[in-house]
mmCIF file of C-alpha atoms in Angstrom:
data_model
loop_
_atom_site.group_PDB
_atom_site.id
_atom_site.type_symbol
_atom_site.label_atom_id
_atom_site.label_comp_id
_atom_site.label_asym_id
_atom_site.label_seq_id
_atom_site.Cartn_x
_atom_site.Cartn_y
_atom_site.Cartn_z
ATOM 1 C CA UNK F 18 56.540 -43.281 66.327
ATOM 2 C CA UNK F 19 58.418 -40.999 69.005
ATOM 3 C CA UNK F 20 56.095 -39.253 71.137
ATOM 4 C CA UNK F 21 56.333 -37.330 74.554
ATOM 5 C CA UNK F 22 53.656 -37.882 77.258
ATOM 6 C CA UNK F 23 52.838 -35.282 79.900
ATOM 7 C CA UNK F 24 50.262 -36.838 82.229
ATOM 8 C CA UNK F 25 50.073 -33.780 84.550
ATOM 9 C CA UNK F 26 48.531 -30.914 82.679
ATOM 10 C CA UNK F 27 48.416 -28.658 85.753
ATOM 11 C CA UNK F 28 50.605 -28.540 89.179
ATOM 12 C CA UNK F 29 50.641 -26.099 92.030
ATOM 13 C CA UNK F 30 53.121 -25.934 94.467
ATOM 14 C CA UNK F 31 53.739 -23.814 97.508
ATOM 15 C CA UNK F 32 56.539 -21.037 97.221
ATOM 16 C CA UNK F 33 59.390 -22.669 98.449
ATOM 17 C CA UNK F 34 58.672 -26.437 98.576
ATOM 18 C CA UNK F 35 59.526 -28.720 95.923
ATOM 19 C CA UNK F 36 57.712 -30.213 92.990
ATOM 20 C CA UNK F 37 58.490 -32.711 90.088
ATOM 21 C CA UNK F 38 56.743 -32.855 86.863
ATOM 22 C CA UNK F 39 56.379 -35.714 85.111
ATOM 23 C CA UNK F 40 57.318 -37.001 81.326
ATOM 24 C CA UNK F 41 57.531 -40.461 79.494
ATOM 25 C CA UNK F 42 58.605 -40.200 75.827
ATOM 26 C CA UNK F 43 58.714 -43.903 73.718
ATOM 27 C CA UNK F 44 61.661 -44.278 70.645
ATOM 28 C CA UNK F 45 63.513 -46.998 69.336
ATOM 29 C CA UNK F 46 66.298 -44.805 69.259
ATOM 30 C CA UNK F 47 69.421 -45.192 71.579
ATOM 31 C CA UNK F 48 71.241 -41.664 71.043
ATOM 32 C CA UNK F 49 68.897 -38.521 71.726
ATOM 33 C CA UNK F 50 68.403 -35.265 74.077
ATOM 34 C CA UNK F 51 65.748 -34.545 76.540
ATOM 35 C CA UNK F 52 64.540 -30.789 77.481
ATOM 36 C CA UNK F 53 62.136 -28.933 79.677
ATOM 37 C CA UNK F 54 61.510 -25.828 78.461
ATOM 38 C CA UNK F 55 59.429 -23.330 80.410
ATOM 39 C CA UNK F 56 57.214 -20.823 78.797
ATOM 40 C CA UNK F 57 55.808 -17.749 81.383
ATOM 41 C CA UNK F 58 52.474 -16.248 80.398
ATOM 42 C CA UNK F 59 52.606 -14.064 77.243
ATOM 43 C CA UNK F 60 56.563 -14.556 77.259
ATOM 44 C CA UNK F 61 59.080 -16.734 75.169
ATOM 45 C CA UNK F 62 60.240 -20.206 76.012
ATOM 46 C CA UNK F 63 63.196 -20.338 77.265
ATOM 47 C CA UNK F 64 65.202 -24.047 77.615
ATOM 48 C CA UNK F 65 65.438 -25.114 81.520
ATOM 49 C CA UNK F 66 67.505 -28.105 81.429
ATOM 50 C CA UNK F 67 68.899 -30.556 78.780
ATOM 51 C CA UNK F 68 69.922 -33.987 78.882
ATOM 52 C CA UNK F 69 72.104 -36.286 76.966
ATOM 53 C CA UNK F 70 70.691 -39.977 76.531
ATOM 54 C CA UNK F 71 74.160 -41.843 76.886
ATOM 55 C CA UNK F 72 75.368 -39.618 80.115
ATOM 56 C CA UNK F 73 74.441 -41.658 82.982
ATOM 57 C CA UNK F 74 74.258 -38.490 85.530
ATOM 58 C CA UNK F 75 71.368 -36.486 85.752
ATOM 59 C CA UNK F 76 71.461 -32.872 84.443
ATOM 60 C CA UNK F 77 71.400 -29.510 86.875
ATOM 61 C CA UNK F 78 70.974 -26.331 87.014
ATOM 62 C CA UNK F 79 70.867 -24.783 90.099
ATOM 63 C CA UNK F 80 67.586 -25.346 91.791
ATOM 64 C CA UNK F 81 66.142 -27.376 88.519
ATOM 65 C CA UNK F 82 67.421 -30.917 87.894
ATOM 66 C CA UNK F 83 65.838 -34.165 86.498
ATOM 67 C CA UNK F 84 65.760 -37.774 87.190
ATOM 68 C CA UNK F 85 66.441 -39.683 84.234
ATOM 69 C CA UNK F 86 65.360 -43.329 83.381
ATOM 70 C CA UNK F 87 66.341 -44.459 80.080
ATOM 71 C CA UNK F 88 65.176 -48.161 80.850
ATOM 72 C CA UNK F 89 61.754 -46.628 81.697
ATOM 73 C CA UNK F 90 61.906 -43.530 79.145
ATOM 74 C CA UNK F 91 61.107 -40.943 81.870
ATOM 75 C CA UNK F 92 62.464 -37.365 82.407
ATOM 76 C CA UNK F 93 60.872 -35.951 85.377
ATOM 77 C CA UNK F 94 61.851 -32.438 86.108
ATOM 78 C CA UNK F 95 62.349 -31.292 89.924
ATOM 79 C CA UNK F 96 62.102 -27.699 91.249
ATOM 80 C CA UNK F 97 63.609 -27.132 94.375
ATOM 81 C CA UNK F 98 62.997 -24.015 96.353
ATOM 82 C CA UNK F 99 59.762 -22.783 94.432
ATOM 83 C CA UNK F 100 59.501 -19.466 93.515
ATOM 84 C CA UNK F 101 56.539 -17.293 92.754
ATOM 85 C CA UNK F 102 58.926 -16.571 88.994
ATOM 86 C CA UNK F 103 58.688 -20.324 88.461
ATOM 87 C CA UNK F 104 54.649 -20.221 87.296
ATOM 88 C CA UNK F 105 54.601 -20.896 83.687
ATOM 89 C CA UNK F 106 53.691 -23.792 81.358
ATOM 90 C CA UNK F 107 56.563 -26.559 81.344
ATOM 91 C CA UNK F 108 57.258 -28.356 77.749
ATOM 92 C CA UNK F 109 59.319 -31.518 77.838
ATOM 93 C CA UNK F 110 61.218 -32.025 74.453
ATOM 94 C CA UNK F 111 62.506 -34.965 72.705
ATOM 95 C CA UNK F 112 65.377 -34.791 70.575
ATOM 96 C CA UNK F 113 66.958 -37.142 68.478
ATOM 97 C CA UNK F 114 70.571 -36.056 66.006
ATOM 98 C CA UNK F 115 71.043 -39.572 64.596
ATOM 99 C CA UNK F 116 68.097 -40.265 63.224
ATOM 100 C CA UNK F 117 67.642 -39.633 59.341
ATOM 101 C CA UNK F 118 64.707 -38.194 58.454
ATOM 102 C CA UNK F 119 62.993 -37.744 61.535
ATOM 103 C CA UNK F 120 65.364 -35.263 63.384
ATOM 104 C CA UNK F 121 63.462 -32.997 65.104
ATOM 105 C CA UNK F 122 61.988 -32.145 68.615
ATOM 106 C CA UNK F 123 58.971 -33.740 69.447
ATOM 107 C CA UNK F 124 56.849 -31.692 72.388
ATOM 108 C CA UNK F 125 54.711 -33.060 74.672
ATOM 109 C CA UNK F 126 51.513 -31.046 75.841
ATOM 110 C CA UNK F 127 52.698 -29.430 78.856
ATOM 111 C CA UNK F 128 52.306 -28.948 82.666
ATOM 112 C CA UNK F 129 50.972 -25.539 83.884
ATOM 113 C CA UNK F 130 52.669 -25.750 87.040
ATOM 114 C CA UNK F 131 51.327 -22.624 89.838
ATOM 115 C CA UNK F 132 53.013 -21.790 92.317
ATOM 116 C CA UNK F 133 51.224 -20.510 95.785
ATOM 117 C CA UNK F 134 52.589 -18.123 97.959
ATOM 118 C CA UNK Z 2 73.468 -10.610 72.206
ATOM 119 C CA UNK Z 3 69.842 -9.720 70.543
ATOM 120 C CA UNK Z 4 67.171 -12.384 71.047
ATOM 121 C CA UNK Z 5 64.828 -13.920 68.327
ATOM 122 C CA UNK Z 6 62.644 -11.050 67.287
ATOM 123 C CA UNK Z 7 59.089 -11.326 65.651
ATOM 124 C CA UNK Z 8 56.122 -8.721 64.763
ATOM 125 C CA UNK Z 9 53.472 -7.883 65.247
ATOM 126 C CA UNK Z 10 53.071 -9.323 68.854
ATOM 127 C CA UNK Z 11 49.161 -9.415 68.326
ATOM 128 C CA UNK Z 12 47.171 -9.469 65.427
ATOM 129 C CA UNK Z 13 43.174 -9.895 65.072
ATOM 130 C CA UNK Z 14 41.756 -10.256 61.707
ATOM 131 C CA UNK Z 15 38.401 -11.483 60.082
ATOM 132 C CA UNK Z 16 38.507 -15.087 58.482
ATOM 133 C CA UNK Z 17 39.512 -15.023 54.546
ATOM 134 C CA UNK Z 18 41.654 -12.255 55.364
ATOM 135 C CA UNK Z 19 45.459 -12.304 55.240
ATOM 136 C CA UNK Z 20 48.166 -12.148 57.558
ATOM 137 C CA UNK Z 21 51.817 -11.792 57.778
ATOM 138 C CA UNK Z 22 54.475 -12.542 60.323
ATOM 139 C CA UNK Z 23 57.894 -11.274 60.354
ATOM 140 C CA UNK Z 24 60.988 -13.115 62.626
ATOM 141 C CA UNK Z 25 64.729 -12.073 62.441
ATOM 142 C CA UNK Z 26 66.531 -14.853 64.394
ATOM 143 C CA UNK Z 27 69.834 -14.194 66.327
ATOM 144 C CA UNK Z 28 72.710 -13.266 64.753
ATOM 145 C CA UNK Z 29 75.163 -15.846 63.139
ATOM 146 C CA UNK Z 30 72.200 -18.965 63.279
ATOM 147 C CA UNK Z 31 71.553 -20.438 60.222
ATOM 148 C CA UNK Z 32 68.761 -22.680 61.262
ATOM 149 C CA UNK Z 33 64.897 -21.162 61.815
ATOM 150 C CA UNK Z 34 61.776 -22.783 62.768
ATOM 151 C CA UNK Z 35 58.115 -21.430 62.540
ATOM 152 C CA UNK Z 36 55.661 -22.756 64.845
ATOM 153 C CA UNK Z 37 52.149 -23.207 64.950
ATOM 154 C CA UNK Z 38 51.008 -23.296 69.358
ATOM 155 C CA UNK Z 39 47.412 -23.393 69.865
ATOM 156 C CA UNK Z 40 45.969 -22.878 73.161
ATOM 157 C CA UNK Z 41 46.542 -25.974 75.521
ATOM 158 C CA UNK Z 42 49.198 -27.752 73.524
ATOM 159 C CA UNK Z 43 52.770 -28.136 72.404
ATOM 160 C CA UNK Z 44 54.593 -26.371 69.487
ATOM 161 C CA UNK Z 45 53.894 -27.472 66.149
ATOM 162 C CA UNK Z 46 56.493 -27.699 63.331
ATOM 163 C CA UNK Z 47 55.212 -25.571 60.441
ATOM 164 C CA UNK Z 48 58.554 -25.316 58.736
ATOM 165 C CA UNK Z 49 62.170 -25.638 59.471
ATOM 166 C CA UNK Z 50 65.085 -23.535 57.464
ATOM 167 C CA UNK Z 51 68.724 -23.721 57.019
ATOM 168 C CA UNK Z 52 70.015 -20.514 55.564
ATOM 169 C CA UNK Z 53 67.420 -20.363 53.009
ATOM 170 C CA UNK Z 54 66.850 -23.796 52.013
ATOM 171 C CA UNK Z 55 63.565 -25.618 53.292
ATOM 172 C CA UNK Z 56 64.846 -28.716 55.370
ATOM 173 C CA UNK Z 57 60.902 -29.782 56.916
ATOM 174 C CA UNK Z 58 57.591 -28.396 55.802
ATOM 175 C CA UNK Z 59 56.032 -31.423 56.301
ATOM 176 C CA UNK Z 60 53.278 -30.157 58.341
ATOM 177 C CA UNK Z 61 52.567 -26.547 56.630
ATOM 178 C CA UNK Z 62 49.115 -26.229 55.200
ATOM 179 C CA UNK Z 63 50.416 -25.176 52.061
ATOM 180 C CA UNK Z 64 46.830 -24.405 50.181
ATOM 181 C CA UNK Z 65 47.155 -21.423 53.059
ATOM 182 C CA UNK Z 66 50.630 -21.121 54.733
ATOM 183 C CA UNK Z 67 53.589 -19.795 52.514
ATOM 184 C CA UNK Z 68 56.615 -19.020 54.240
ATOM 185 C CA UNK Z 69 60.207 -17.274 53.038
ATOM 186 C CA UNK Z 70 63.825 -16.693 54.481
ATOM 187 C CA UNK Z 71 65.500 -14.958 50.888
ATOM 188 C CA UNK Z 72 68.216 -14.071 52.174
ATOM 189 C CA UNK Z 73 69.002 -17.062 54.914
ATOM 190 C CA UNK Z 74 68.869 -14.480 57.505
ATOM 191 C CA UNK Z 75 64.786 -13.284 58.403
ATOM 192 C CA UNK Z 76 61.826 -14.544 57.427
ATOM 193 C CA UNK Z 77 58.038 -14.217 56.833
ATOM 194 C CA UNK Z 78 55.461 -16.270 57.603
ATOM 195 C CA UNK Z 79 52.303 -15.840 55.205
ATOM 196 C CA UNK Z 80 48.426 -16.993 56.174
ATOM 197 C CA UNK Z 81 46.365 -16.437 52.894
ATOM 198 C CA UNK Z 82 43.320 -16.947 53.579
ATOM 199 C CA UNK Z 83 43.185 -17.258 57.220
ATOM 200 C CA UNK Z 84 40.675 -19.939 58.920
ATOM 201 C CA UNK Z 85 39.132 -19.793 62.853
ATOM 202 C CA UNK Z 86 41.057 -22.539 63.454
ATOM 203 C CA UNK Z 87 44.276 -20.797 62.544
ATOM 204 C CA UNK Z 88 43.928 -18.793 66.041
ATOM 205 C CA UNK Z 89 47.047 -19.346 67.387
ATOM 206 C CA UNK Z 90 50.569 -18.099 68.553
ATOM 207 C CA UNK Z 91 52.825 -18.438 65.808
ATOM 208 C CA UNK Z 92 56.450 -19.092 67.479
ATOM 209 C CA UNK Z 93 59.941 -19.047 65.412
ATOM 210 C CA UNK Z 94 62.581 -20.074 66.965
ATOM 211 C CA UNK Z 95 66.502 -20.340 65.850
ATOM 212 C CA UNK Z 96 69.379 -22.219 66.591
ATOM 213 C CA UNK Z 97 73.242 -22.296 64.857
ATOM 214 C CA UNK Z 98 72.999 -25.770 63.782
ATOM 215 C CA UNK Z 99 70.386 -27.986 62.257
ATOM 216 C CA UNK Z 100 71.934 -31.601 63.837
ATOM 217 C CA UNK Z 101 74.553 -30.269 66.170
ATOM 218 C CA UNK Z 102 75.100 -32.872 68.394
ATOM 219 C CA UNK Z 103 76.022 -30.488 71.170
ATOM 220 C CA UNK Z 104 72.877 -28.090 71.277
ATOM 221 C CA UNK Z 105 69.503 -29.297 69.390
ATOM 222 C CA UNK Z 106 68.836 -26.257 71.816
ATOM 223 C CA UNK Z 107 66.490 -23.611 70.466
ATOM 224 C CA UNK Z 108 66.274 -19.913 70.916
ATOM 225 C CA UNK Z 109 62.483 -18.500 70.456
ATOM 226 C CA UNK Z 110 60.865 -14.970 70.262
ATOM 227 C CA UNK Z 111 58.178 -13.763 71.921
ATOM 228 C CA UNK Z 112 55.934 -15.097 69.439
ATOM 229 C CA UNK Z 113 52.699 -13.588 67.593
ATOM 230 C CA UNK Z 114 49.278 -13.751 68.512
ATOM 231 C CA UNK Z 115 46.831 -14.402 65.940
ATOM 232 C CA UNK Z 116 43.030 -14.159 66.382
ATOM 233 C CA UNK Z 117 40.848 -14.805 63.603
ATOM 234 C CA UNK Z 118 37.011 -13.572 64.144
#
């Protein structure tokens, strides 16, 4: 079965330093998409940063960007340059398009990551 | 471009009572997700449409949980009757394809907040 592990479920971080957040998913599957999506207190989730499984270079966006290890299914999600705007709960997403029946995103629990000024 | 909207935002009601929720995705996507996120952990897949066609309800409680999109444009989410455990945020989310390989990226509202007493 595809599952998403998030073994951090809360972070803090000082305002401006950087933190990663962690995320193993398992699958058998060889084409899929990662995301970290953030969701602030009492406000929607919004998609941080995607990935696609068979690009070799790992996504950014501006301060955000993750390391990704196929071999070793992680996704770890680094934010540079913390900001107080940055506190919210983090959801890394699983993805997979080619896979029948069972295309949809899988979630895993999610960091609360705070940030300290 | 409008966002995702849903209503009520909050909504407290006694156990055995009923409860709707309403979600008009954004404009032009044909694909709309209801989701079930209970304190402390990830989205939950209640039900996935395209236009207004059920693709996934694999995981709607459907002795309780009904859920419509007539017209392949909004949609309401029914809880008939309503259980403690059904204290939640109930999320929908849209996106313009079902298995785009280019997106898998979803757009959510703010989300309603459901408190059964």
């Amino acid at each position: 079965a595809q599952t998403v592990t998030q073994s951090q479920p809360e972070m803090s971080v000082q305002e401006a330093e950087t933190v990663t957040l962690s995320c193993t998913y398992d699958t058998s599957e060889s084409d899929y998409y990662l995301f970290w999506y953030k969701q602030p207190p009492s406000r929607q989730m919004i998609l941080v940063i995607r990935q696609e499984a068979y690009k070799q270079q790992n996504a950014t966006e501006n301060r955000f960007s993750v390391n990704f290890q196929k071999a070793a299914k992680s996704f770890s999600l680094k934010i540079s340059d913390s900001q107080l705007g940055d506190a919210a709960m983090y959801f890394c997403a699983y993805y997979a398009y080619n896979a029948g029946n069972n295309r949809k995103l899988i979630w895993g629990l999610g960091t609360s990551l705070a940030v300290n000024p | 471009e409008a966002g995702v909207a849903q209503s009520p935002r909050y909504k407290i009601i006694e156990k055995r009572q009923s409860v709707a929720f309403w979600c008009n995705p954004i404009s032009g996507h044909a694909t709309l997700y209801w989701y079930q996120q209970i304190l402390g952990q990830g989205p939950k897949l209640l039900i996935q449409f395209q236009n207004n066609g059920v693709v996934d309800d694999s995981q709607l409680p459907k002795d309780r949980f009904s859920a419509e999109r007539l017209k392949g444009v909004d949609s309401t989410l029914k809880i008939q009757p309503a259980k403690l455990e059904d204290s939640a945020v109930y999320l929908c989310a849209s996106s313009r394809y079902v298995t785009s390989a280019n997106t898998g990226e979803l757009f959510f509202g703010e989300g309603s907040r459901l408190t059964v007493l």
